[in-house]
Amino acid sequence: MNQSCMARVLAVTLLTVAAPGPGAAPPVEAQSSQPESWTVPRTLDGQPDLQGVWANNTATPLERPEILGDKAELTDEELARVQARYAELFASGESDAAFADSVFVAALGDQDSFSSRDAATGNYNQFWLVDRDFDNRTSLVIDPPNGRLPPFTPEAQRQREARIAHLADNPASSWTDRRLQERCITFGMPNLFAGYNTYYQIIQTPGHVVFLHEMIHDARIIPLDGPPHVDDAIRQWHGDARGRWEGDTLVVETTNFSPRSESPAALYQRTRGSAQQLRLVERFTRVGPDTLQHEFTVEDPGTYAGNWTAMIPLSRKDEALFEYACHEGNIGMEGILAGHRAEEREAEAAAAGAR
């Protein structure tokens, strides 16, 4: 569907008011107001208590769909319509799985069903994904005001084009041609995936905060008010994090990312920039008994032409966090490489027969 046709469809869709259908979760506020009787709980040493299990199940996309222009929020009526469409498409659990931003985009449209972006090789179905949380916002990005990421720098764009050209000829010549996520190394900092293994457990001690990520079982151990960052020559997949308290907000500043780490971007953008120059500043604030606000600013002059900021509301969950054994079950990588070796043999045999 072309852009102008999509514009007409979405204009009609958003103007059509409908109540949420079965399976549609009620809307949640992006920034929960504190109940009058609620105060920020504290640990024994007086820190704001952020401990527990929190989930990012938001349906709000990272970037605002271009078709929505400057519309930062849906009206309540438009939101109800989007939730109703979400229920129609996904409540049965039988459709293809809609990961990340595809949920919101699908609910905006008027298609009768949802098909995977990778229909050729198959996918999970929606049964395996959690219900998503909707609010009125049309993007997680709050700055720039257009709700979209800044453009790549010229050098980052050149590297991106070179990477695209390489992958066109070498989709799996080596495991290094595949994404870090597929290789069970990391989903990146911050993890922008939503709705699939996106639970986090926070543990606090007087001198440290630990963030345990469900996806790939990443763990970030963050010292509080401790020594300065390590030497610039020391680079790590998740960088070098240092935390401090500013009032009731935990501020975490992370630098020293490996040049092989990926700068934050949309999940399915296979050619992200390097995080070598990334400075990530995160702010965690409890804004209610069941909501932890995660705001972060990306400063990466090696990738983006400007800084950008996003906010993700995390919801409290009374559930245990189980280990995500990624490497142990990653037979998919073996299959990807073996499949491409088979294709190469077939191509060689066909070429030999044509001589």
GROMACS .gro file of C-alpha atoms in nm:
model
  355
    1MET     CA    1   0.000   0.000   0.000
    2ASN     CA    2   0.149   0.335  -0.099
    3GLN     CA    3   0.187   0.627   0.139
    4SER     CA    4  -0.102   0.836   0.005
    5CYS     CA    5  -0.339   0.540   0.013
    6MET     CA    6  -0.225   0.456   0.366
    7ALA     CA    7  -0.293   0.814   0.469
    8ARG     CA    8  -0.654   0.794   0.353
    9VAL     CA    9  -0.705   0.457   0.523
   10LEU     CA   10  -0.562   0.575   0.854
   11ALA     CA   11  -0.755   0.899   0.845
   12VAL     CA   12  -1.079   0.704   0.816
   13THR     CA   13  -0.965   0.448   1.071
   14LEU     CA   14  -0.876   0.703   1.337
   15LEU     CA   15  -1.198   0.893   1.287
   16THR     CA   16  -1.404   0.576   1.337
   17VAL     CA   17  -1.486   0.546   1.705
   18ALA     CA   18  -1.532   0.204   1.858
   19ALA     CA   19  -1.528   0.064   2.211
   20PRO     CA   20  -1.249  -0.182   2.298
   21GLY     CA   21  -1.334  -0.536   2.200
   22PRO     CA   22  -1.278  -0.858   2.396
   23GLY     CA   23  -0.916  -0.905   2.493
   24ALA     CA   24  -0.827  -0.538   2.466
   25ALA     CA   25  -0.651  -0.413   2.776
   26PRO     CA   26  -0.776  -0.083   2.918
   27PRO     CA   27  -0.556   0.216   2.838
   28VAL     CA   28  -0.281   0.302   3.081
   29GLU     CA   29  -0.139   0.643   3.152
   30ALA     CA   30   0.209   0.704   3.013
   31GLN     CA   31   0.298   0.886   3.334
   32SER     CA   32   0.091   0.762   3.624
   33SER     CA   33  -0.007   1.027   3.874
   34GLN     CA   34   0.080   0.943   4.231
   35PRO     CA   35  -0.216   0.848   4.451
   36GLU     CA   36  -0.257   1.099   4.732
   37SER     CA   37  -0.194   0.831   4.994
   38TRP     CA   38   0.112   0.688   4.817
   39THR     CA   39   0.470   0.785   4.892
   40VAL     CA   40   0.787   0.649   4.738
   41PRO     CA   41   0.890   0.340   4.939
   42ARG     CA   42   1.246   0.325   5.067
   43THR     CA   43   1.506   0.062   5.140
   44LEU     CA   44   1.654   0.020   5.487
   45ASP     CA   45   1.935   0.261   5.398
   46GLY     CA   46   1.691   0.526   5.276
   47GLN     CA   47   1.718   0.485   4.899
   48PRO     CA   48   1.401   0.495   4.688
   49ASP     CA   49   1.299   0.130   4.657
   50LEU     CA   50   1.295   0.026   4.290
   51GLN     CA   51   1.329  -0.344   4.364
   52GLY     CA   52   1.109  -0.607   4.208
   53VAL     CA   53   1.015  -0.734   3.865
   54TRP     CA   54   0.913  -0.480   3.601
   55ALA     CA   55   0.790  -0.531   3.244
   56ASN     CA   56   0.801  -0.335   2.921
   57ASN     CA   57   0.487  -0.450   2.742
   58THR     CA   58   0.400  -0.118   2.586
   59ALA     CA   59   0.240  -0.109   2.242
   60THR     CA   60   0.366   0.245   2.178
   61PRO     CA   61   0.621   0.237   1.893
   62LEU     CA   62   0.971   0.377   1.932
   63GLU     CA   63   0.915   0.622   1.646
   64ARG     CA   64   0.589   0.791   1.552
   65PRO     CA   65   0.457   0.653   1.223
   66GLU     CA   66   0.515   0.919   0.958
   67ILE     CA   67   0.150   0.900   0.860
   68LEU     CA   68   0.056   1.057   1.197
   69GLY     CA   69   0.263   1.369   1.132
   70ASP     CA   70   0.278   1.593   1.441
   71LYS     CA   71   0.008   1.402   1.630
   72ALA     CA   72   0.185   1.327   1.960
   73GLU     CA   73  -0.121   1.167   2.123
   74LEU     CA   74  -0.433   0.986   2.013
   75THR     CA   75  -0.764   1.107   2.148
   76ASP     CA   76  -0.942   0.867   2.382
   77GLU     CA   77  -1.181   0.779   2.099
   78GLU     CA   78  -0.895   0.707   1.859
   79LEU     CA   79  -0.720   0.501   2.124
   80ALA     CA   80  -1.036   0.297   2.179
   81ARG     CA   81  -1.051   0.228   1.807
   82VAL     CA   82  -0.688   0.115   1.798
   83GLN     CA   83  -0.743  -0.115   2.096
   84ALA     CA   84  -1.050  -0.264   1.933
   85ARG     CA   85  -0.852  -0.337   1.617
   86TYR     CA   86  -0.576  -0.491   1.829
   87ALA     CA   87  -0.829  -0.726   1.988
   88GLU     CA   88  -0.979  -0.820   1.652
   89LEU     CA   89  -0.638  -0.903   1.508
   90PHE     CA   90  -0.469  -1.074   1.801
   91ALA     CA   91  -0.712  -1.185   2.074
   92SER     CA   92  -0.741  -1.540   1.937
   93GLY     CA   93  -0.364  -1.589   1.953
   94GLU     CA   94  -0.373  -1.762   1.614
   95SER     CA   95  -0.226  -1.482   1.401
   96ASP     CA   96   0.144  -1.450   1.330
   97ALA     CA   97   0.332  -1.295   1.620
   98ALA     CA   98   0.352  -0.916   1.609
   99PHE     CA   99   0.679  -0.809   1.765
  100ALA     CA  100   0.781  -0.463   1.880
  101ASP     CA  101   0.635  -0.169   1.684
  102SER     CA  102   0.438  -0.388   1.441
  103VAL     CA  103   0.152  -0.418   1.693
  104PHE     CA  104   0.075  -0.046   1.688
  105VAL     CA  105   0.114  -0.017   1.311
  106ALA     CA  106  -0.116  -0.315   1.251
  107ALA     CA  107  -0.380  -0.176   1.488
  108LEU     CA  108  -0.376   0.154   1.298
  109GLY     CA  109  -0.459  -0.015   0.969
  110ASP     CA  110  -0.764  -0.190   0.830
  111GLN     CA  111  -0.625  -0.531   0.730
  112ASP     CA  112  -0.829  -0.840   0.817
  113SER     CA  113  -0.531  -1.032   0.953
  114PHE     CA  114  -0.166  -0.989   1.046
  115SER     CA  115   0.112  -1.166   0.857
  116SER     CA  116   0.469  -1.208   0.975
  117ARG     CA  117   0.744  -0.992   0.831
  118ASP     CA  118   0.928  -1.321   0.771
  119ALA     CA  119   0.652  -1.532   0.620
  120ALA     CA  120   0.894  -1.739   0.412
  121THR     CA  121   1.057  -1.913   0.709
  122GLY     CA  122   0.768  -1.892   0.951
  123ASN     CA  123   0.735  -1.736   1.293
  124TYR     CA  124   0.579  -1.772   1.633
  125ASN     CA  125   0.208  -1.711   1.655
  126GLN     CA  126   0.061  -1.448   1.887
  127PHE     CA  127  -0.020  -1.710   2.152
  128TRP     CA  128   0.341  -1.689   2.270
  129LEU     CA  129   0.339  -1.314   2.329
  130VAL     CA  130   0.194  -1.119   2.621
  131ASP     CA  131  -0.095  -0.874   2.590
  132ARG     CA  132   0.034  -0.527   2.515
  133ASP     CA  133  -0.035  -0.209   2.714
  134PHE     CA  134  -0.175   0.091   2.526
  135ASP     CA  135  -0.168   0.459   2.611
  136ASN     CA  136  -0.241   0.771   2.409
  137ARG     CA  137   0.117   0.838   2.300
  138THR     CA  138   0.217   0.776   1.940
  139SER     CA  139   0.591   0.734   2.007
  140LEU     CA  140   0.831   0.651   2.286
  141VAL     CA  141   1.057   0.924   2.150
  142ILE     CA  142   0.974   1.250   2.327
  143ASP     CA  143   1.259   1.455   2.181
  144PRO     CA  144   1.285   1.553   1.896
  145PRO     CA  145   0.924   1.673   1.914
  146ASN     CA  146   0.836   1.498   1.587
  147GLY     CA  147   0.870   1.167   1.770
  148ARG     CA  148   1.131   1.032   1.529
  149LEU     CA  149   1.501   0.956   1.552
  150PRO     CA  150   1.751   1.207   1.412
  151PRO     CA  151   1.910   1.114   1.078
  152PHE     CA  152   2.236   0.924   1.062
  153THR     CA  153   2.557   1.120   1.021
  154PRO     CA  154   2.709   1.101   0.670
  155GLU     CA  155   2.976   0.857   0.790
  156ALA     CA  156   2.722   0.636   0.968
  157GLN     CA  157   2.507   0.639   0.655
  158ARG     CA  158   2.808   0.537   0.445
  159GLN     CA  159   2.880   0.249   0.682
  160ARG     CA  160   2.515   0.150   0.674
  161GLU     CA  161   2.510   0.134   0.294
  162ALA     CA  162   2.832  -0.069   0.292
  163ARG     CA  163   2.680  -0.310   0.543
  164ILE     CA  164   2.364  -0.347   0.335
  165ALA     CA  165   2.573  -0.423   0.026
  166HIS     CA  166   2.778  -0.680   0.219
  167LEU     CA  167   2.469  -0.855   0.359
  168ALA     CA  168   2.310  -0.873   0.015
  169ASP     CA  169   2.597  -1.100  -0.096
  170ASN     CA  170   2.681  -1.252   0.243
  171PRO     CA  171   2.365  -1.306   0.449
  172ALA     CA  172   2.534  -1.588   0.639
  173SER     CA  173   2.886  -1.643   0.507
  174SER     CA  174   2.986  -1.639   0.874
  175TRP     CA  175   2.816  -1.611   1.209
  176THR     CA  176   2.955  -1.257   1.219
  177ASP     CA  177   2.712  -1.164   0.940
  178ARG     CA  178   2.421  -1.222   1.178
  179ARG     CA  179   2.289  -0.981   1.439
  180LEU     CA  180   2.423  -0.976   1.795
  181GLN     CA  181   2.073  -1.071   1.910
  182GLU     CA  182   2.066  -1.380   1.689
  183ARG     CA  183   2.407  -1.477   1.825
  184CYS     CA  184   2.281  -1.452   2.186
  185ILE     CA  185   2.536  -1.184   2.273
  186THR     CA  186   2.314  -0.890   2.370
  187PHE     CA  187   1.990  -0.719   2.280
  188GLY     CA  188   2.156  -0.385   2.340
  189MET     CA  189   2.141  -0.107   2.597
  190PRO     CA  190   1.873  -0.006   2.649
  191ASN     CA  191   1.668  -0.301   2.528
  192LEU     CA  192   1.392  -0.145   2.316
  193PHE     CA  193   1.209  -0.470   2.250
  194ALA     CA  194   0.859  -0.495   2.400
  195GLY     CA  195   0.616  -0.778   2.469
  196TYR     CA  196   0.855  -1.072   2.443
  197ASN     CA  197   1.089  -1.161   2.731
  198THR     CA  198   1.105  -0.796   2.829
  199TYR     CA  199   1.091  -0.834   3.204
  200TYR     CA  200   1.355  -0.690   3.435
  201GLN     CA  201   1.445  -0.758   3.797
  202ILE     CA  202   1.602  -0.479   4.000
  203ILE     CA  203   1.808  -0.557   4.310
  204GLN     CA  204   1.956  -0.288   4.536
  205THR     CA  205   2.235  -0.283   4.792
  206PRO     CA  206   2.375   0.028   4.966
  207GLY     CA  207   2.649   0.061   4.703
  208HIS     CA  208   2.510  -0.102   4.390
  209VAL     CA  209   2.202  -0.152   4.175
  210VAL     CA  210   2.165  -0.466   3.963
  211PHE     CA  211   1.943  -0.481   3.654
  212LEU     CA  212   1.880  -0.842   3.550
  213HIS     CA  213   1.729  -0.861   3.200
  214GLU     CA  214   1.514  -1.157   3.105
  215MET     CA  215   1.617  -1.144   2.737
  216ILE     CA  216   1.949  -1.326   2.691
  217HIS     CA  217   1.981  -1.306   3.071
  218ASP     CA  218   2.195  -0.993   3.062
  219ALA     CA  219   2.296  -0.847   3.398
  220ARG     CA  220   2.414  -0.492   3.462
  221ILE     CA  221   2.590  -0.432   3.794
  222ILE     CA  222   2.598  -0.056   3.852
  223PRO     CA  223   2.808   0.103   4.130
  224LEU     CA  224   2.656   0.407   4.299
  225ASP     CA  225   2.858   0.726   4.360
  226GLY     CA  226   3.173   0.527   4.306
  227PRO     CA  227   3.493   0.570   4.106
  228PRO     CA  228   3.503   0.745   3.767
  229HIS     CA  229   3.458   0.553   3.444
  230VAL     CA  230   3.729   0.306   3.348
  231ASP     CA  231   4.000   0.399   3.099
  232ASP     CA  232   3.871   0.480   2.751
  233ALA     CA  233   4.065   0.186   2.609
  234ILE     CA  234   3.849  -0.060   2.805
  235ARG     CA  235   3.537  -0.140   2.602
  236GLN     CA  236   3.247  -0.370   2.690
  237TRP     CA  237   2.929  -0.491   2.520
  238HIS     CA  238   2.713  -0.304   2.773
  239GLY     CA  239   2.959  -0.025   2.838
  240ASP     CA  240   3.075   0.100   3.177
  241ALA     CA  241   2.785   0.220   3.393
  242ARG     CA  242   2.793   0.457   3.693
  243GLY     CA  243   2.486   0.546   3.896
  244ARG     CA  244   2.382   0.822   4.134
  245TRP     CA  245   2.068   0.945   4.304
  246GLU     CA  246   1.917   1.281   4.212
  247GLY     CA  247   1.635   1.312   4.463
  248ASP     CA  248   1.413   1.008   4.410
  249THR     CA  249   1.547   0.943   4.059
  250LEU     CA  250   1.822   0.692   3.984
  251VAL     CA  251   2.048   0.835   3.713
  252VAL     CA  252   2.272   0.589   3.527
  253GLU     CA  253   2.540   0.715   3.288
  254THR     CA  254   2.701   0.455   3.061
  255THR     CA  255   3.003   0.502   2.833
  256ASN     CA  256   3.287   0.282   2.699
  257PHE     CA  257   3.073   0.068   2.471
  258SER     CA  258   3.245  -0.179   2.242
  259PRO     CA  259   3.271  -0.061   1.880
  260ARG     CA  260   3.091  -0.385   1.793
  261SER     CA  261   2.794  -0.289   2.012
  262GLU     CA  262   2.499  -0.136   1.830
  263SER     CA  263   2.373   0.215   1.890
  264PRO     CA  264   2.008   0.218   2.005
  265ALA     CA  265   1.763   0.213   1.714
  266ALA     CA  266   1.449   0.045   1.589
  267LEU     CA  267   1.458  -0.328   1.656
  268TYR     CA  268   1.442  -0.452   1.297
  269GLN     CA  269   1.700  -0.208   1.161
  270ARG     CA  270   1.973  -0.460   1.081
  271THR     CA  271   2.231  -0.195   1.001
  272ARG     CA  272   2.252   0.011   1.317
  273GLY     CA  273   2.547   0.236   1.386
  274SER     CA  274   2.836   0.147   1.614
  275ALA     CA  275   2.799   0.243   1.981
  276GLN     CA  276   3.168   0.331   2.016
  277GLN     CA  277   3.092   0.700   2.082
  278LEU     CA  278   2.765   0.639   2.266
  279ARG     CA  279   2.693   0.811   2.597
  280LEU     CA  280   2.368   0.677   2.742
  281VAL     CA  281   2.199   0.862   3.029
  282GLU     CA  282   1.906   0.681   3.192
  283ARG     CA  283   1.668   0.809   3.458
  284PHE     CA  284   1.453   0.569   3.661
  285THR     CA  285   1.171   0.719   3.870
  286ARG     CA  286   0.885   0.549   4.052
  287VAL     CA  287   0.576   0.753   3.967
  288GLY     CA  288   0.324   0.524   4.134
  289PRO     CA  289   0.299   0.194   4.321
  290ASP     CA  290   0.300  -0.006   3.997
  291THR     CA  291   0.481   0.218   3.747
  292LEU     CA  292   0.853   0.283   3.701
  293GLN     CA  293   0.932   0.553   3.447
  294HIS     CA  294   1.241   0.479   3.238
  295GLU     CA  295   1.359   0.787   3.050
  296PHE     CA  296   1.684   0.779   2.855
  297THR     CA  297   1.886   1.010   2.634
  298VAL     CA  298   2.109   0.883   2.353
  299GLU     CA  299   2.415   1.097   2.276
  300ASP     CA  300   2.598   0.930   1.989
  301PRO     CA  301   2.773   1.175   1.753
  302GLY     CA  302   2.923   0.882   1.564
  303THR     CA  303   2.578   0.763   1.458
  304TYR     CA  304   2.315   1.036   1.490
  305ALA     CA  305   2.310   1.398   1.375
  306GLY     CA  306   2.159   1.495   1.711
  307ASN     CA  307   2.066   1.361   2.054
  308TRP     CA  308   1.732   1.196   2.121
  309THR     CA  309   1.528   1.106   2.430
  310ALA     CA  310   1.261   0.843   2.487
  311MET     CA  311   1.044   0.732   2.780
  312ILE     CA  312   0.918   0.381   2.852
  313PRO     CA  313   0.669   0.312   3.134
  314LEU     CA  314   0.756  -0.013   3.311
  315SER     CA  315   0.478  -0.202   3.491
  316ARG     CA  316   0.525  -0.387   3.818
  317LYS     CA  317   0.470  -0.764   3.800
  318ASP     CA  318   0.423  -1.012   4.083
  319GLU     CA  319   0.597  -1.287   3.889
  320ALA     CA  320   0.932  -1.460   3.906
  321LEU     CA  321   1.200  -1.405   3.644
  322PHE     CA  322   1.323  -1.728   3.489
  323GLU     CA  323   1.650  -1.780   3.307
  324TYR     CA  324   1.647  -1.717   2.933
  325ALA     CA  325   1.890  -1.986   2.818
  326CYS     CA  326   1.974  -1.835   2.479
  327HIS     CA  327   2.305  -1.996   2.384
  328GLU     CA  328   2.198  -2.336   2.515
  329GLY     CA  329   1.902  -2.352   2.277
  330ASN     CA  330   2.036  -2.155   1.982
  331ILE     CA  331   2.009  -2.428   1.719
  332GLY     CA  332   1.867  -2.163   1.485
  333MET     CA  333   2.215  -2.021   1.422
  334GLU     CA  334   2.342  -2.365   1.325
  335GLY     CA  335   2.047  -2.403   1.088
  336ILE     CA  336   2.099  -2.060   0.930
  337LEU     CA  337   2.465  -2.128   0.852
  338ALA     CA  338   2.399  -2.486   0.736
  339GLY     CA  339   2.118  -2.369   0.511
  340HIS     CA  340   2.336  -2.115   0.338
  341ARG     CA  341   2.615  -2.369   0.289
  342ALA     CA  342   2.358  -2.595   0.121
  343GLU     CA  343   2.249  -2.308  -0.106
  344GLU     CA  344   2.613  -2.244  -0.200
  345ARG     CA  345   2.660  -2.612  -0.293
  346GLU     CA  346   2.344  -2.605  -0.503
  347ALA     CA  347   2.462  -2.291  -0.683
  348GLU     CA  348   2.804  -2.446  -0.751
  349ALA     CA  349   2.643  -2.763  -0.886
  350ALA     CA  350   2.410  -2.563  -1.110
  351ALA     CA  351   2.701  -2.356  -1.241
  352ALA     CA  352   2.904  -2.670  -1.313
  353GLY     CA  353   2.613  -2.826  -1.500
  354ALA     CA  354   2.572  -2.517  -1.715
  355ARG     CA  355   2.930  -2.532  -1.842
   0.00000   0.00000   0.00000
